[in-house]
Amino acid sequence: MPHPLPDALSSWSEAPRVRRMNERAIRPEGRYVLCWLQQALRARDNPVIDAGVRLGNDLGLPVLVYHGLREDYPYASDRLHRFILGASRDLARECRERGIACVQHVDRADRREKGLVYRLAADSAAVMVEDQPTFVARWQSERVAARIDRAMLAVNAACLVPPAILGDDIGSTTAFRRRHQPLRGDWLVAADWTAKVAAYDGPLPFTSDRLDVCTDADLDRFVAAAAIDHALPLSPMFPAGRDGALVMLERMMDEVLPTYATTRNDATQAVGASMLSPYLHFGVIGPREVMAAVEAAIAPAASKEKFADELLTWREWFHYQALTLPAPERYDRISEWARETLAAHAGDPRPEVETLDALLHGETRDETWNACQRQFLIDGWMHNNLRMYWGKRIIAMTPDPEIAWATACYLNDRLSLDGRDPSTYGNIAASFGGGSPGREGPAIYGKVPTRSDGSTRHRPGGPAWLAAAATRPRQTLVVPDGLPTALYLSGEPLV
Ligand SMILES: Cc1cc2nc3c(=O)[nH]c(=O)nc-3n(C[C@H](O)[C@H](O)[C@H](O)COP(=O)(O)OP(=O)(O)OC[C@H]3O[C@@H](n4cnc5c(N)ncnc54)[C@H](O)[C@@H]3O)c2cc1C
């Protein structure tokens, strides 16, 4: 008999967010309910913590929030590490304000903690984890769920509307929007649960790094001590942590939303887009909080609707899609017709092929592509309109379609703060052939529609903007000998 959800969770209004990851029992004799966070790095309106608090209250146990940062995740760099540490510090501070204990470990040469999550789980009644459908968070939680001897429950913290209530039969964005839109109102109000049990202060199998009391200089020291890519610097555009997210939210309300419907596609505008995606990716802010700000903003209805469509239709559609795919990162996720037409053209002459070095550094023969890539390289983010050109053009700039896919995922994942996300692979898949086939087109692309750079180049000032953007001073990164493609190619096992 499969174990049902515990009553404390099945009776919860947010129950559709929760699913069992294994069939093991809850152990009420545990010391705490463990909330193991990997990416949803916020303490408020975090359904993983709220589910843990509900279960803990029912069992008479406290919640223990744990976040660990390893050095060996793919593409670990100063840029990603520092952004994550800033978010983790604020997570711990806000947990403390909520009366919940939060412990952290940052792996480094003089302090490694092998198997820490297993040791923490061994003292728990149950483990709550976020339901992330891509990359490390997915692989790790699946591995741990299979190995521990107690219940592990996954909770969706990324989406406004829990994907589980949408059914499993939606095949297009249009159908998704139709089903998703009428449900949104039901999920807009968050209710943090108050822990009835005092914050956990019992024994631990390690000494926590206590990021909550760390200064910026302390966090910088953690980064410096880690065996990671130190050549990729922090992004000056995206300060880490809750303050960074809240500044961006305010900017969105005051400067972006008033004209969003008309300026969102203009990459030359400094305030055309919200730049919230890094904070959403790492869960520093959730869609519910963003939507509350949208509702409160003074802006035309058309702008609010457009923004809600991007945040709720497009973002949540790619989460929904990824949840149904065994490996959303792999080339074989793109539509069959696109794989067929790209394979039929794989042998076409490719005079525009570039080296990985030129691609990574934005030093190709294509000025517009360089302008796009330098945003990834320097800012750790790229404007949506540029991403659409970048994702199409890379098909002609690489030796074959599967290498093109792996290269696009690699550049996006290594450099962009919002990479490694369901939106990463979903959007690249859309560039490689989302929707329906077009008419047989030029060499290399076959029936995959192409895209020009006209939406930027033909704007007033567009050519000058592109020329400047393509030559921004940049750093030099280490280029791997071979493309690290194993994650992305068809049929390759995941790490
Ligand atoms: C080839 C390609 C790769 C992409 N890679 C990523 C990625 O790695 N991570 C990522 O979060 N987005 C990705 N996107 C989607 C989109 O470009 C970014 O979400 C957006 O540019 C982020 O900037 P913003 O926060 O200013 O967006 P805004 O225009 O302000 O939109 C608000 C929010 O809506 C969501 N959103 C907007 N557009 C999309 C979209 N097309 N798909 C899904 N969600 C969307 C994002 O969460 C975004 O933060 C990619 C798009 C393309 C074409």
Coordinates of C-alpha atoms and ligand atoms in Angstrom, one line a residue:
M1 CA 0.0 0.0 0.0
P2 CA 1.5 3.4 -0.9
H3 CA 1.8 5.7 2.0
P4 CA -0.7 8.6 1.8
L5 CA 0.3 12.1 2.5
P6 CA 0.2 12.7 6.3
D7 CA -3.0 14.3 7.5
A8 CA -1.3 17.6 8.4
L9 CA -0.5 18.0 4.7
S10 CA -3.4 16.4 3.0
S11 CA -5.8 18.7 4.9
W12 CA -3.7 21.8 3.9
S13 CA -5.0 24.2 1.3
E14 CA -1.6 23.9 -0.4
A15 CA -1.7 20.1 -0.4
P16 CA -1.5 19.9 -4.3
R17 CA 2.1 21.2 -4.0
V18 CA 3.2 18.2 -2.1
R19 CA 4.1 14.7 -3.3
R20 CA 5.9 11.7 -1.8
M21 CA 9.3 11.0 -3.2
N22 CA 9.6 7.6 -1.5
E23 CA 7.3 5.1 0.2
R24 CA 9.0 5.2 3.6
A25 CA 7.2 6.0 6.9
I26 CA 7.4 9.2 8.9
R27 CA 9.4 8.6 12.1
P28 CA 7.8 10.6 14.9
E29 CA 10.7 9.7 17.2
G30 CA 12.9 12.0 15.1
R31 CA 14.3 15.1 16.6
Y32 CA 12.9 17.5 13.9
V33 CA 11.3 17.8 10.5
L34 CA 14.2 18.5 8.1
C35 CA 13.6 21.1 5.4
W36 CA 16.5 20.6 2.9
L37 CA 16.6 23.6 0.6
Q38 CA 18.7 23.6 -2.5
Q39 CA 17.3 26.4 -4.6
A40 CA 14.2 27.9 -2.9
L41 CA 16.4 30.2 -0.8
R42 CA 13.8 32.3 1.1
A43 CA 12.2 31.9 4.5
R44 CA 8.9 33.7 3.9
D45 CA 6.2 32.3 1.7
N46 CA 8.2 29.2 1.1
P47 CA 5.9 26.3 0.7
V48 CA 8.7 23.8 1.6
I49 CA 9.2 25.4 5.0
D50 CA 5.4 26.0 5.5
A51 CA 4.8 22.3 4.8
G52 CA 7.6 21.4 7.3
V53 CA 6.1 23.6 9.9
R54 CA 2.6 22.1 9.5
L55 CA 4.0 18.6 9.8
G56 CA 6.2 19.6 12.7
N57 CA 3.3 21.2 14.6
D58 CA 1.3 18.0 14.1
L59 CA 4.1 15.8 15.4
G60 CA 5.1 18.2 18.1
L61 CA 8.6 18.6 16.5
P62 CA 10.5 21.7 15.4
V63 CA 11.6 22.3 11.9
L64 CA 15.3 22.4 11.0
V65 CA 16.1 24.2 7.7
Y66 CA 19.4 23.1 6.1
H67 CA 21.2 24.5 3.1
G68 CA 24.6 23.2 2.0
L69 CA 26.8 24.5 -0.8
R70 CA 29.2 22.2 -2.4
E71 CA 32.1 23.1 -4.7
D72 CA 31.6 20.4 -7.3
Y73 CA 28.3 21.3 -8.8
P74 CA 28.6 21.9 -12.6
Y75 CA 29.9 25.4 -13.4
A76 CA 30.6 26.4 -9.8
S77 CA 32.1 29.9 -10.0
D78 CA 32.5 33.1 -8.0
R79 CA 29.5 34.4 -9.8
L80 CA 27.1 31.6 -8.8
H81 CA 28.7 30.9 -5.4
R82 CA 28.5 34.4 -4.1
F83 CA 24.9 34.9 -5.3
I84 CA 23.9 31.7 -3.6
L85 CA 25.7 32.6 -0.3
G86 CA 24.1 36.0 -0.2
A87 CA 20.7 34.4 -0.6
S88 CA 21.5 31.7 2.0
R89 CA 22.6 34.3 4.6
D90 CA 19.2 36.1 4.3
L91 CA 17.4 32.8 4.4
A92 CA 19.0 32.0 7.8
R93 CA 18.3 35.5 9.1
E94 CA 14.7 35.4 8.1
C95 CA 14.3 31.8 9.5
R96 CA 15.5 33.2 12.8
E97 CA 12.9 35.9 12.7
R98 CA 10.3 33.2 12.1
G99 CA 11.5 31.2 15.1
I100 CA 13.0 28.4 13.0
A101 CA 16.5 27.1 13.2
C102 CA 18.5 27.2 10.0
V103 CA 21.9 25.5 9.6
Q104 CA 24.4 25.8 6.8
H105 CA 27.5 24.2 5.5
V106 CA 29.8 25.6 2.8
D107 CA 32.2 23.0 1.6
R108 CA 35.9 24.0 1.3
A109 CA 39.3 22.4 1.6
D110 CA 39.7 22.7 5.4
R111 CA 36.1 21.7 6.1
R112 CA 34.3 19.0 4.2
E113 CA 31.2 17.2 5.4
K114 CA 30.7 14.1 3.4
G115 CA 27.1 12.8 3.3
L116 CA 25.8 15.6 5.6
V117 CA 22.3 15.5 4.3
Y118 CA 22.1 11.8 5.1
R119 CA 23.4 12.4 8.6
L120 CA 20.9 15.2 9.1
A121 CA 18.1 13.0 7.7
A122 CA 19.0 10.2 10.1
D123 CA 17.8 12.3 13.0
S124 CA 14.7 13.5 11.3
A125 CA 11.0 12.4 11.3
A126 CA 10.8 13.2 7.6
V127 CA 12.6 15.2 5.0
M128 CA 10.9 18.0 3.0
V129 CA 12.6 19.1 -0.2
E130 CA 11.6 21.3 -3.0
D131 CA 10.2 19.8 -6.2
Q132 CA 12.7 21.1 -8.7
P133 CA 12.5 19.4 -12.1
T134 CA 15.9 20.2 -13.5
F135 CA 19.7 20.0 -12.9
V136 CA 21.4 19.3 -9.6
A137 CA 18.4 19.9 -7.3
R138 CA 16.5 17.2 -9.1
W139 CA 19.3 14.7 -9.3
Q140 CA 20.3 15.1 -5.7
S141 CA 16.9 14.9 -4.2
E142 CA 16.0 11.8 -6.3
R143 CA 19.2 10.1 -5.1
V144 CA 18.6 10.9 -1.4
A145 CA 14.9 9.9 -1.6
A146 CA 16.0 6.5 -2.8
R147 CA 18.5 6.0 -0.1
I148 CA 17.1 7.3 3.2
D149 CA 14.9 5.1 5.5
R150 CA 12.3 7.7 6.2
A151 CA 9.7 9.7 4.4
M152 CA 10.8 12.3 1.9
L153 CA 8.3 14.7 0.5
A154 CA 8.7 17.1 -2.4
V155 CA 7.0 20.5 -2.3
N156 CA 6.6 22.8 -5.3
A157 CA 7.9 26.2 -4.3
A158 CA 8.6 27.6 -7.7
C159 CA 5.2 28.1 -9.2
L160 CA 2.1 30.2 -8.3
V161 CA -0.3 27.5 -9.3
P162 CA 0.7 24.0 -8.3
P163 CA 1.4 22.0 -11.5
A164 CA -0.3 18.9 -10.1
I165 CA -3.8 20.5 -10.3
L166 CA -3.4 21.2 -14.0
G167 CA -3.7 17.6 -15.2
D168 CA -1.1 15.9 -17.3
D169 CA -2.6 16.4 -20.8
I170 CA -1.6 20.0 -21.7
G171 CA 0.4 20.1 -25.0
S172 CA 0.7 23.7 -25.9
T173 CA 1.2 27.1 -24.3
T174 CA -2.2 28.2 -25.5
A175 CA -3.9 25.3 -23.8
F176 CA -1.7 25.8 -20.7
R177 CA -2.7 29.5 -20.5
R178 CA -6.4 28.6 -20.9
R179 CA -6.3 26.2 -18.0
H180 CA -3.9 28.1 -15.8
Q181 CA -5.4 31.6 -16.0
P182 CA -8.7 30.9 -14.2
L183 CA -6.9 29.2 -11.3
R184 CA -4.4 32.0 -10.5
G185 CA -6.7 34.0 -8.2
D186 CA -7.0 31.0 -5.9
W187 CA -3.3 30.9 -5.2
L188 CA -2.4 34.6 -4.7
V189 CA -2.7 34.7 -1.0
A190 CA 0.1 33.2 1.1
A191 CA -0.2 32.1 4.7
D192 CA 3.0 31.5 6.6
W193 CA 2.5 29.0 9.3
T194 CA 3.7 29.7 12.8
A195 CA 5.9 27.1 14.4
K196 CA 4.3 25.9 17.6
V197 CA 7.5 24.3 18.8
A198 CA 10.5 26.3 19.9
A199 CA 13.4 26.6 17.4
Y200 CA 15.5 23.5 17.4
D201 CA 18.7 23.8 19.5
G202 CA 19.5 20.1 20.0
P203 CA 22.5 18.1 18.8
L204 CA 23.7 18.3 15.2
P205 CA 26.1 16.0 13.4
F206 CA 28.3 19.0 12.4
T207 CA 29.0 22.6 13.3
S208 CA 26.9 25.0 11.3
D209 CA 28.7 27.8 9.3
R210 CA 26.1 30.3 10.7
L211 CA 25.9 32.4 7.6
D212 CA 23.3 34.6 9.4
V213 CA 26.1 36.3 11.3
C214 CA 28.5 36.6 8.4
T215 CA 29.6 39.9 6.9
D216 CA 30.0 40.4 3.2
A217 CA 33.8 40.0 3.7
D218 CA 33.1 36.6 5.4
L219 CA 31.1 35.5 2.4
D220 CA 33.8 36.6 0.1
R221 CA 36.3 34.5 2.0
F222 CA 34.1 31.4 1.6
V223 CA 34.1 32.1 -2.1
A224 CA 37.9 32.6 -2.2
A225 CA 38.5 29.4 -0.3
A226 CA 36.3 27.2 -2.6
A227 CA 37.8 25.2 -5.4
I228 CA 35.6 26.8 -8.1
D229 CA 36.0 28.8 -11.3
H230 CA 37.5 32.1 -9.9
A231 CA 37.8 33.6 -13.4
L232 CA 34.0 34.3 -13.7
P233 CA 33.4 37.3 -11.5
L234 CA 30.3 38.5 -9.7
S235 CA 27.7 40.3 -11.7
P236 CA 27.6 44.0 -10.8
M237 CA 24.0 44.1 -12.0
F238 CA 22.6 41.6 -9.6
P239 CA 23.4 42.1 -5.9
A240 CA 22.9 38.9 -4.0
G241 CA 20.2 38.3 -1.4
R242 CA 16.8 39.6 -0.4
D243 CA 17.8 43.3 -0.6
G244 CA 18.9 42.8 -4.2
A245 CA 15.6 41.1 -5.0
L246 CA 13.6 43.9 -3.3
V247 CA 15.5 46.7 -5.1
M248 CA 14.7 44.9 -8.4
L249 CA 11.1 44.5 -7.4
E250 CA 10.8 48.2 -6.7
R251 CA 12.5 49.1 -9.9
M252 CA 10.0 46.8 -11.7
M253 CA 7.0 48.6 -10.1
D254 CA 8.3 52.2 -10.6
E255 CA 10.2 52.1 -13.8
V256 CA 9.5 48.9 -15.8
L257 CA 5.9 48.1 -15.4
P258 CA 4.5 51.5 -16.6
T259 CA 5.7 50.9 -20.1
Y260 CA 6.3 47.1 -20.1
A261 CA 3.7 46.3 -22.8
T262 CA 5.5 48.5 -25.3
T263 CA 9.2 48.4 -24.2
R264 CA 9.6 44.8 -23.2
N265 CA 11.0 43.7 -26.5
D266 CA 13.4 46.6 -26.9
A267 CA 16.8 45.4 -25.7
T268 CA 18.3 48.9 -26.1
Q269 CA 16.1 50.2 -23.3
A270 CA 17.8 50.2 -19.9
V271 CA 14.5 49.7 -18.0
G272 CA 12.5 47.5 -20.5
A273 CA 12.6 44.3 -18.5
S274 CA 12.3 43.5 -14.8
M275 CA 15.6 41.6 -14.4
L276 CA 14.0 39.4 -11.8
S277 CA 14.9 36.1 -13.3
P278 CA 18.1 35.4 -11.2
Y279 CA 16.1 36.0 -8.0
L280 CA 13.3 33.8 -9.2
H281 CA 15.6 31.0 -10.2
F282 CA 17.2 30.9 -6.8
G283 CA 13.9 31.3 -5.1
V284 CA 15.0 34.5 -3.3
I285 CA 11.6 35.8 -4.3
G286 CA 8.5 33.8 -5.3
P287 CA 5.9 34.4 -8.0
R288 CA 3.3 35.2 -5.3
E289 CA 5.2 38.1 -3.9
V290 CA 6.0 39.4 -7.4
M291 CA 2.3 39.2 -8.4
A292 CA 1.3 41.1 -5.3
A293 CA 3.7 43.9 -6.3
V294 CA 2.3 43.9 -9.9
E295 CA -1.2 44.2 -8.5
A296 CA -0.1 47.1 -6.2
A297 CA 1.8 49.0 -9.0
I298 CA 0.4 52.0 -10.8
A299 CA 0.6 50.8 -14.4
P300 CA -1.6 50.3 -17.4
A301 CA -3.6 47.1 -17.4
A302 CA -1.9 46.0 -20.7
S303 CA 1.5 46.1 -19.0
K304 CA 0.3 44.2 -16.0
E305 CA -1.3 41.6 -18.2
K306 CA 1.8 41.2 -20.4
F307 CA 4.0 40.8 -17.3
A308 CA 1.6 38.2 -15.8
D309 CA 1.7 36.3 -19.0
E310 CA 5.5 36.1 -19.0
L311 CA 5.8 35.3 -15.3
L312 CA 2.8 32.9 -15.0
T313 CA 2.1 31.5 -18.4
W314 CA 5.6 31.1 -19.9
R315 CA 7.6 30.5 -16.8
E316 CA 5.1 28.0 -15.3
W317 CA 4.6 26.3 -18.6
F318 CA 8.3 25.4 -18.8
H319 CA 8.2 24.2 -15.2
Y320 CA 5.1 22.1 -16.0
Q321 CA 6.8 20.7 -19.1
A322 CA 10.0 19.8 -17.3
L323 CA 8.1 18.0 -14.6
T324 CA 6.8 15.6 -17.2
L325 CA 10.2 15.0 -18.9
P326 CA 12.7 12.4 -17.7
A327 CA 15.6 14.7 -18.6
P328 CA 14.6 18.2 -19.6
E329 CA 18.2 19.1 -20.2
R330 CA 18.7 16.7 -23.1
Y331 CA 18.5 17.3 -26.8
D332 CA 16.0 14.5 -27.3
R333 CA 13.4 16.7 -25.5
I334 CA 13.0 18.9 -28.6
S335 CA 10.0 18.1 -30.9
E336 CA 10.4 15.1 -33.2
W337 CA 9.8 17.2 -36.3
A338 CA 12.6 19.5 -35.3
R339 CA 15.0 16.7 -34.7
E340 CA 14.1 15.2 -38.0
T341 CA 14.5 18.3 -40.1
L342 CA 17.7 19.4 -38.3
A343 CA 19.2 15.9 -38.7
A344 CA 18.3 16.0 -42.4
H345 CA 20.3 19.2 -42.7
A346 CA 23.2 18.1 -40.4
G347 CA 25.5 17.6 -43.3
D348 CA 24.8 21.0 -44.9
P349 CA 27.9 23.2 -45.3
R350 CA 28.4 25.4 -42.2
P351 CA 30.6 28.4 -43.2
E352 CA 29.7 30.3 -40.0
V353 CA 31.0 27.7 -37.5
E354 CA 32.9 29.4 -34.7
T355 CA 35.3 28.0 -32.0
L356 CA 34.0 27.5 -28.5
D357 CA 36.5 30.2 -27.4
A358 CA 35.0 32.7 -29.8
L359 CA 31.5 31.8 -28.8
L360 CA 32.2 31.9 -25.1
H361 CA 33.9 35.3 -25.3
G362 CA 31.5 36.9 -27.8
E363 CA 34.3 37.2 -30.3
T364 CA 32.5 35.7 -33.4
R365 CA 32.0 37.2 -36.8
D366 CA 28.4 38.1 -35.9
E367 CA 28.3 41.4 -34.1
T368 CA 24.7 41.0 -32.9
W369 CA 25.5 37.6 -31.5
N370 CA 28.5 39.0 -29.7
A371 CA 26.3 41.7 -28.2
C372 CA 24.0 39.0 -26.8
Q373 CA 26.8 36.8 -25.5
R374 CA 28.6 39.6 -23.7
Q375 CA 25.5 40.2 -21.6
F376 CA 25.8 36.6 -20.5
L377 CA 29.5 36.9 -20.0
I378 CA 29.7 40.3 -18.3
D379 CA 26.2 40.7 -16.7
G380 CA 25.2 37.1 -16.0
W381 CA 21.9 37.7 -17.7
M382 CA 20.6 38.4 -21.2
H383 CA 17.6 40.4 -22.4
N384 CA 14.8 38.1 -23.7
N385 CA 14.7 39.6 -27.2
L386 CA 18.4 39.0 -27.6
R387 CA 18.1 35.5 -26.3
M388 CA 15.7 34.7 -29.1
Y389 CA 18.3 35.7 -31.7
W390 CA 21.1 34.1 -29.8
G391 CA 19.3 30.7 -29.5
K392 CA 18.5 30.5 -33.2
R393 CA 21.8 31.7 -34.6
I394 CA 23.9 29.2 -32.5
I395 CA 22.5 26.4 -34.7
A396 CA 24.5 27.8 -37.7
M397 CA 27.6 28.6 -35.6
T398 CA 28.3 25.1 -34.4
P399 CA 29.2 21.8 -36.2
D400 CA 25.9 20.0 -35.9
P401 CA 22.4 20.4 -34.2
E402 CA 23.2 18.3 -31.1
I403 CA 26.5 20.2 -30.5
A404 CA 24.5 23.4 -31.0
W405 CA 22.1 22.3 -28.3
A406 CA 24.8 21.4 -25.9
T407 CA 26.7 24.6 -26.6
A408 CA 23.7 26.8 -26.0
C409 CA 22.9 25.0 -22.7
Y410 CA 26.5 25.1 -21.6
L411 CA 26.9 28.9 -22.2
N412 CA 23.5 29.6 -20.6
D413 CA 24.2 27.4 -17.6
R414 CA 27.8 28.4 -17.0
L415 CA 27.3 32.2 -17.3
S416 CA 23.8 33.2 -16.6
L417 CA 22.5 33.6 -13.0
D418 CA 19.1 32.3 -14.1
G419 CA 20.5 29.3 -16.1
R420 CA 20.1 25.6 -15.1
D421 CA 16.4 26.3 -14.9
P422 CA 13.3 24.8 -16.6
S423 CA 13.1 28.0 -18.5
T424 CA 16.6 27.5 -19.8
Y425 CA 16.0 24.2 -21.5
G426 CA 12.3 25.0 -22.4
N427 CA 13.3 28.2 -24.2
I428 CA 16.3 26.7 -26.0
A429 CA 14.0 23.9 -27.1
A430 CA 11.6 26.5 -28.4
S431 CA 14.4 28.1 -30.3
F432 CA 15.3 24.8 -31.9
G433 CA 11.8 24.1 -32.9
G434 CA 8.9 24.8 -30.6
G435 CA 5.4 24.8 -32.0
S436 CA 4.8 23.7 -35.5
P437 CA 7.2 23.3 -38.4
G438 CA 7.5 26.2 -40.8
R439 CA 8.0 25.9 -44.6
E440 CA 11.3 24.3 -45.7
G441 CA 13.7 27.2 -45.3
P442 CA 17.4 27.8 -45.7
A443 CA 20.2 25.3 -45.4
I444 CA 21.0 24.0 -41.9
Y445 CA 17.6 25.0 -40.4
G446 CA 15.2 23.1 -42.7
K447 CA 11.7 23.6 -41.3
V448 CA 12.9 25.4 -38.1
P449 CA 12.0 29.1 -38.4
T450 CA 15.0 31.4 -38.4
R451 CA 15.2 34.9 -36.8
S452 CA 16.9 38.1 -37.9
D453 CA 18.4 40.8 -35.6
G454 CA 15.9 43.3 -37.1
S455 CA 14.0 43.9 -33.8
T456 CA 17.2 45.5 -32.4
R457 CA 19.1 46.6 -35.4
H458 CA 16.2 48.5 -37.1
R459 CA 15.4 50.6 -34.0
P460 CA 16.5 54.2 -33.9
G461 CA 20.1 54.0 -32.5
G462 CA 20.0 50.2 -32.9
P463 CA 23.2 49.8 -34.9
A464 CA 25.2 52.0 -32.6
W465 CA 23.8 50.2 -29.5
L466 CA 24.8 46.8 -31.0
A467 CA 28.3 48.0 -31.9
A468 CA 28.9 49.2 -28.4
A469 CA 27.3 46.1 -26.8
A470 CA 29.4 43.8 -28.9
T471 CA 32.7 45.4 -27.8
R472 CA 32.1 45.9 -24.1
P473 CA 35.3 45.1 -22.1
R474 CA 35.2 41.5 -21.1
Q475 CA 37.0 39.0 -18.9
T476 CA 38.8 36.0 -20.3
L477 CA 37.6 32.6 -19.1
V478 CA 39.2 29.1 -19.2
V479 CA 37.8 27.3 -22.2
P480 CA 37.5 23.6 -21.8
D481 CA 39.3 21.3 -24.3
G482 CA 36.1 19.6 -25.2
L483 CA 32.6 20.8 -24.7
P484 CA 31.3 19.3 -21.5
T485 CA 28.3 17.9 -23.2
A486 CA 27.4 14.8 -21.2
L487 CA 24.5 16.4 -19.5
Y488 CA 22.8 17.5 -22.7
L489 CA 23.2 14.9 -25.3
S490 CA 20.5 12.4 -26.2
G491 CA 20.8 9.1 -24.3
E492 CA 23.7 10.2 -22.0
P493 CA 23.1 9.2 -18.4
L494 CA 22.7 12.1 -16.0
V495 CA 25.5 12.5 -13.4
Ligands
LIG1 C1 17.2 31.0 -25.8 C2 16.6 31.4 -24.5 C3 17.1 31.0 -23.3 C4 16.5 31.4 -22.1 N1 17.1 31.0 -20.9 C5 16.5 31.3 -19.7 C6 17.0 30.9 -18.5 O1 18.1 30.3 -18.4 N2 16.4 31.3 -17.3 C7 15.2 32.0 -17.3 O2 14.7 32.3 -16.3 N3 14.7 32.4 -18.5 C8 15.3 32.1 -19.7 N4 14.7 32.6 -20.8 C9 13.5 33.3 -20.8 C10 13.6 34.8 -20.7 O3 14.4 35.3 -21.7 C11 14.1 35.3 -19.4 O4 13.3 34.7 -18.4 C12 14.0 36.8 -19.3 O5 14.7 37.4 -20.3 C13 14.5 37.2 -17.9 O6 14.6 38.6 -17.8 P1 13.6 39.4 -17.0 O7 13.5 38.9 -15.6 O8 13.9 40.9 -17.1 O9 12.2 39.2 -17.7 P2 10.8 40.0 -17.8 O10 10.5 40.3 -19.2 O11 10.8 41.1 -16.8 O12 9.8 38.9 -17.3 C14 9.4 38.7 -16.0 C15 9.6 37.2 -15.6 O13 8.8 36.4 -16.5 C16 9.5 35.2 -16.7 N5 9.7 35.0 -18.2 C17 9.8 36.0 -19.1 N6 10.0 35.5 -20.3 C18 10.0 34.2 -20.2 C19 10.1 33.1 -21.1 N7 10.3 33.3 -22.4 N8 10.1 31.9 -20.6 C20 10.0 31.6 -19.3 N9 9.8 32.6 -18.4 C21 9.8 33.9 -18.8 C22 10.8 35.2 -16.0 O14 10.7 34.6 -14.8 C23 11.0 36.7 -15.8 O15 11.9 37.0 -14.8 C24 15.3 32.2 -22.1 C25 14.8 32.6 -23.3 C26 15.4 32.2 -24.5 C27 14.8 32.6 -25.8

